[in-house]
Amino acid sequence: MNLKQVAGEKAVEYVKDGMVVGLGTGSTMFYAIKKLGDMVRNGLNIVGIPTSGETEKLAKQSGIPLSTLEEHPVIDVTVDGADEIDKKLNLIKGMGGALLREKIVASASKKEIIAADSSKLVGILGAKSPLPVEVARFGWSSTAKKISELGCKTELRKKDEEIFITDNGNYILNCKFNKIDKPGEMEQKINNIPGVVENGLFIGLADVVVVASNKGVKVIEK
Ligand code: 5RP
């Protein structure tokens, strides 16, 4: 059983006719978007707001009508994945590189649904996953030095030996903490550093988490 598929397909049950739908990014979202495509073929009338070029391409291939946040500044429901989820439903996101658009879309959404397999549930954020931070290219190493003074090791993200560049033309620093005790404070501290565009701590943005494990699917509400 593919747990990402189970979670992704369950999460899209929150999408109803006539809604503006935020479409997250990643391998769990792959299944959610495919399923939404099936629902659209069966008559569901929605408009999707993609959070990345990758998602835009997949949604188009799946036959989901798309629009922009400019056209629809308020989103009814967003479905997205996550890298870590704590008990308060705070998240680390961005290992797929789309954290900036995902955070803008999440904060424009009336309801944020997170789909994940149970490996993403953690006691404390940051002990397993690095925290992705999107930074301007200009002066990135001095931005990295300032971030590391907050208690982490920073590494410039690469893909296939090349520096990874986001859809917004920026770099990503993977910031490895031992753990993040006060994620709300850390989110603000990182974002206060000049050169930081956004970080992958999503605090208080998730409303529902749909978690799939070998025991079945659990829906956790805020
Ligand atoms: C992309 C993300 C993804 O939601 C996150 O990385 C989870 O990905 P996956 O579903 O592939 O495990 O934040 O920026």
CSV table of C-alpha atoms and ligand atoms in Angstrom, one decimal:
chain,number,residue,atom,x,y,z
A,1,MET,CA,0.0,0.0,0.0
A,2,ASN,CA,1.4,3.4,-1.0
A,3,LEU,CA,0.7,5.6,2.1
A,4,LYS,CA,1.3,8.9,0.3
A,5,GLN,CA,-1.3,7.9,-2.2
A,6,VAL,CA,-3.8,6.9,0.5
A,7,ALA,CA,-3.3,10.3,2.3
A,8,GLY,CA,-3.4,12.4,-0.9
A,9,GLU,CA,-6.6,10.8,-2.2
A,10,LYS,CA,-8.3,11.1,1.2
A,11,ALA,CA,-7.3,14.8,1.6
A,12,VAL,CA,-9.0,15.8,-1.7
A,13,GLU,CA,-12.4,14.8,-0.2
A,14,TYR,CA,-12.4,18.2,1.4
A,15,VAL,CA,-12.6,19.8,-2.1
A,16,LYS,CA,-16.2,20.6,-3.1
A,17,ASP,CA,-18.0,21.9,-6.2
A,18,GLY,CA,-17.4,25.6,-7.0
A,19,MET,CA,-14.2,25.9,-4.8
A,20,VAL,CA,-11.0,27.8,-5.5
A,21,VAL,CA,-8.4,25.1,-4.6
A,22,GLY,CA,-4.7,25.7,-3.7
A,23,LEU,CA,-2.6,22.9,-5.1
A,24,GLY,CA,0.6,22.1,-3.1
A,25,THR,CA,3.8,20.5,-4.3
A,26,GLY,CA,5.5,17.1,-3.8
A,27,SER,CA,5.1,13.4,-4.2
A,28,THR,CA,2.1,13.2,-1.9
A,29,MET,CA,0.4,15.9,-3.9
A,30,PHE,CA,1.2,14.0,-7.1
A,31,TYR,CA,-1.6,11.5,-6.0
A,32,ALA,CA,-3.9,14.2,-4.8
A,33,ILE,CA,-3.7,16.1,-8.1
A,34,LYS,CA,-4.2,12.9,-10.1
A,35,LYS,CA,-7.3,12.2,-8.0
A,36,LEU,CA,-8.6,15.7,-8.4
A,37,GLY,CA,-8.1,15.3,-12.2
A,38,ASP,CA,-10.4,12.2,-12.0
A,39,MET,CA,-13.0,14.2,-10.0
A,40,VAL,CA,-12.9,17.0,-12.6
A,41,ARG,CA,-13.4,14.5,-15.4
A,42,ASN,CA,-16.4,13.3,-13.5
A,43,GLY,CA,-18.0,16.7,-13.4
A,44,LEU,CA,-16.4,18.5,-10.4
A,45,ASN,CA,-16.2,22.3,-11.1
A,46,ILE,CA,-13.1,23.9,-9.5
A,47,VAL,CA,-10.3,26.2,-10.2
A,48,GLY,CA,-6.8,25.4,-9.0
A,49,ILE,CA,-4.0,27.7,-7.8
A,50,PRO,CA,-0.7,25.9,-8.3
A,51,THR,CA,2.2,26.4,-5.9
A,52,SER,CA,5.0,25.5,-8.3
A,53,GLY,CA,5.8,25.0,-12.0
A,54,GLU,CA,5.9,21.3,-11.3
A,55,THR,CA,2.4,21.3,-9.9
A,56,GLU,CA,1.1,23.6,-12.7
A,57,LYS,CA,2.4,21.1,-15.3
A,58,LEU,CA,0.9,18.1,-13.6
A,59,ALA,CA,-2.5,19.9,-12.9
A,60,LYS,CA,-2.7,20.9,-16.6
A,61,GLN,CA,-1.9,17.4,-17.7
A,62,SER,CA,-4.6,16.2,-15.3
A,63,GLY,CA,-7.2,18.5,-16.8
A,64,ILE,CA,-7.7,20.8,-13.8
A,65,PRO,CA,-8.6,24.4,-14.8
A,66,LEU,CA,-6.0,26.8,-13.3
A,67,SER,CA,-5.9,30.4,-12.3
A,68,THR,CA,-3.8,32.7,-10.2
A,69,LEU,CA,-3.8,34.3,-6.8
A,70,GLU,CA,-4.2,37.7,-8.5
A,71,GLU,CA,-7.5,36.5,-9.9
A,72,HIS,CA,-8.5,34.7,-6.8
A,73,PRO,CA,-6.9,36.3,-3.7
A,74,VAL,CA,-8.9,34.1,-1.3
A,75,ILE,CA,-8.7,30.3,-1.6
A,76,ASP,CA,-11.4,28.1,-0.2
A,77,VAL,CA,-9.3,25.0,0.5
A,78,THR,CA,-5.6,24.1,-0.1
A,79,VAL,CA,-4.3,20.6,-0.1
A,80,ASP,CA,-0.5,20.2,0.4
A,81,GLY,CA,2.1,17.9,1.9
A,82,ALA,CA,4.6,18.4,4.7
A,83,ASP,CA,8.1,17.2,5.8
A,84,GLU,CA,7.4,17.3,9.5
A,85,ILE,CA,4.2,17.7,11.5
A,86,ASP,CA,4.1,18.3,15.3
A,87,LYS,CA,1.3,17.8,17.8
A,88,LYS,CA,0.1,21.4,17.4
A,89,LEU,CA,0.0,20.9,13.6
A,90,ASN,CA,2.9,23.2,13.1
A,91,LEU,CA,5.0,22.1,10.1
A,92,ILE,CA,8.3,22.0,8.4
A,93,LYS,CA,7.8,22.3,4.6
A,94,GLY,CA,10.0,23.0,1.6
A,95,MET,CA,12.1,19.9,1.0
A,96,GLY,CA,10.4,20.0,-2.5
A,97,GLY,CA,11.6,23.6,-2.9
A,98,ALA,CA,8.2,25.3,-3.1
A,99,LEU,CA,7.9,26.8,0.4
A,100,LEU,CA,7.5,30.4,-0.5
A,101,ARG,CA,4.5,30.0,-2.8
A,102,GLU,CA,3.1,27.3,-0.5
A,103,LYS,CA,3.2,29.6,2.4
A,104,ILE,CA,1.6,32.5,0.5
A,105,VAL,CA,-1.1,30.1,-0.7
A,106,ALA,CA,-1.6,28.6,2.8
A,107,SER,CA,-2.0,32.1,4.3
A,108,ALA,CA,-4.6,33.0,1.6
A,109,SER,CA,-6.6,29.8,2.3
A,110,LYS,CA,-9.7,29.5,4.5
A,111,LYS,CA,-8.7,25.9,5.1
A,112,GLU,CA,-5.3,24.2,4.8
A,113,ILE,CA,-5.4,20.4,4.6
A,114,ILE,CA,-2.1,18.6,4.9
A,115,ALA,CA,-1.7,15.0,3.6
A,116,ALA,CA,1.1,12.9,4.8
A,117,ASP,CA,2.2,9.4,5.6
A,118,SER,CA,2.8,8.7,9.3
A,119,SER,CA,6.6,9.0,9.0
A,120,LYS,CA,6.0,12.8,8.9
A,121,LEU,CA,4.6,13.0,12.5
A,122,VAL,CA,7.2,14.1,15.0
A,123,GLY,CA,7.4,15.0,18.7
A,124,ILE,CA,9.5,18.1,18.0
A,125,LEU,CA,10.2,19.9,14.8
A,126,GLY,CA,13.7,20.0,13.3
A,127,ALA,CA,15.2,16.9,14.9
A,128,LYS,CA,14.9,14.9,11.7
A,129,SER,CA,14.5,17.2,8.8
A,130,PRO,CA,16.6,20.2,8.0
A,131,LEU,CA,14.6,23.5,7.8
A,132,PRO,CA,14.6,24.8,4.3
A,133,VAL,CA,15.1,28.6,4.0
A,134,GLU,CA,14.7,30.5,0.8
A,135,VAL,CA,17.2,33.3,0.4
A,136,ALA,CA,18.2,35.9,-2.2
A,137,ARG,CA,21.2,34.9,-4.2
A,138,PHE,CA,22.9,38.2,-3.5
A,139,GLY,CA,25.1,37.8,-0.4
A,140,TRP,CA,23.7,34.3,0.3
A,141,SER,CA,26.8,33.2,2.3
A,142,SER,CA,26.6,36.1,4.7
A,143,THR,CA,22.8,35.4,5.1
A,144,ALA,CA,23.8,31.8,5.8
A,145,LYS,CA,26.3,32.9,8.5
A,146,LYS,CA,23.6,34.9,10.2
A,147,ILE,CA,21.1,32.0,10.1
A,148,SER,CA,23.8,29.6,11.5
A,149,GLU,CA,24.2,31.9,14.5
A,150,LEU,CA,20.7,30.9,15.5
A,151,GLY,CA,22.0,27.4,16.2
A,152,CYS,CA,22.1,25.4,13.0
A,153,LYS,CA,24.4,24.1,10.3
A,154,THR,CA,23.5,25.6,6.9
A,155,GLU,CA,24.1,23.9,3.5
A,156,LEU,CA,23.3,25.4,0.1
A,157,ARG,CA,20.8,23.1,-1.6
A,158,LYS,CA,22.1,21.4,-4.8
A,159,LYS,CA,20.3,19.2,-7.3
A,160,ASP,CA,22.4,17.0,-9.7
A,161,GLU,CA,25.6,18.8,-8.6
A,162,GLU,CA,24.1,22.2,-9.6
A,163,ILE,CA,22.8,24.9,-7.2
A,164,PHE,CA,19.1,24.4,-6.8
A,165,ILE,CA,17.1,27.5,-7.9
A,166,THR,CA,13.5,28.0,-6.8
A,167,ASP,CA,10.7,29.0,-9.1
A,168,ASN,CA,11.2,32.5,-7.7
A,169,GLY,CA,14.9,32.6,-8.8
A,170,ASN,CA,16.3,32.3,-5.3
A,171,TYR,CA,18.5,29.8,-3.5
A,172,ILE,CA,17.6,27.4,-0.6
A,173,LEU,CA,19.6,26.8,2.5
A,174,ASN,CA,19.0,23.5,4.3
A,175,CYS,CA,19.4,24.5,8.0
A,176,LYS,CA,20.0,21.5,10.3
A,177,PHE,CA,19.1,22.2,13.9
A,178,ASN,CA,19.3,19.6,16.7
A,179,LYS,CA,15.7,20.5,17.3
A,180,ILE,CA,13.5,23.6,17.2
A,181,ASP,CA,12.1,24.2,20.7
A,182,LYS,CA,10.1,27.4,19.9
A,183,PRO,CA,9.1,27.2,16.2
A,184,GLY,CA,7.0,30.4,16.3
A,185,GLU,CA,9.9,32.4,17.6
A,186,MET,CA,12.4,30.8,15.3
A,187,GLU,CA,10.2,31.5,12.2
A,188,GLN,CA,10.2,35.2,13.1
A,189,LYS,CA,13.9,35.3,14.0
A,190,ILE,CA,14.9,33.8,10.6
A,191,ASN,CA,12.6,36.0,8.6
A,192,ASN,CA,14.1,39.1,10.3
A,193,ILE,CA,17.5,38.4,8.7
A,194,PRO,CA,18.2,40.5,5.6
A,195,GLY,CA,18.4,38.2,2.6
A,196,VAL,CA,15.9,35.7,3.9
A,197,VAL,CA,12.9,35.5,1.6
A,198,GLU,CA,10.9,32.9,3.6
A,199,ASN,CA,11.4,29.9,5.8
A,200,GLY,CA,9.7,26.5,5.9
A,201,LEU,CA,8.2,26.8,9.4
A,202,PHE,CA,4.4,26.9,8.9
A,203,ILE,CA,3.0,28.0,12.3
A,204,GLY,CA,-0.7,27.8,12.9
A,205,LEU,CA,-1.5,27.5,9.2
A,206,ALA,CA,-2.6,23.9,9.0
A,207,ASP,CA,-6.3,23.2,9.9
A,208,VAL,CA,-6.5,19.5,9.2
A,209,VAL,CA,-3.9,16.8,8.8
A,210,VAL,CA,-4.8,13.6,7.0
A,211,VAL,CA,-2.3,10.9,8.0
A,212,ALA,CA,-2.0,7.5,6.4
A,213,SER,CA,-0.3,4.6,8.2
A,214,ASN,CA,-0.4,0.8,7.9
A,215,LYS,CA,-3.3,0.9,10.4
A,216,GLY,CA,-5.5,3.1,8.2
A,217,VAL,CA,-6.2,6.9,7.8
A,218,LYS,CA,-6.4,9.3,10.7
A,219,VAL,CA,-7.8,12.8,10.4
A,220,ILE,CA,-6.4,15.3,12.9
A,221,GLU,CA,-8.2,18.6,13.3
A,222,LYS,CA,-6.7,21.7,14.9
B,1,5RP,C1,7.4,21.1,-1.1
B,1,5RP,C2,6.9,20.6,0.2
B,1,5RP,C3,6.3,19.2,0.3
B,1,5RP,O1,5.0,19.3,0.6
B,1,5RP,C4,7.0,18.4,1.2
B,1,5RP,O2,8.4,18.4,0.9
B,1,5RP,C5,6.5,17.0,1.3
B,1,5RP,O3,6.8,16.3,0.1
B,1,5RP,P1,6.5,14.8,-0.2
B,1,5RP,O4,5.0,14.8,-0.3
B,1,5RP,O5,7.2,14.5,-1.5
B,1,5RP,O6,7.0,13.9,0.9
B,1,5RP,O7,6.9,21.3,1.2
B,1,5RP,O8,7.9,22.4,-1.0
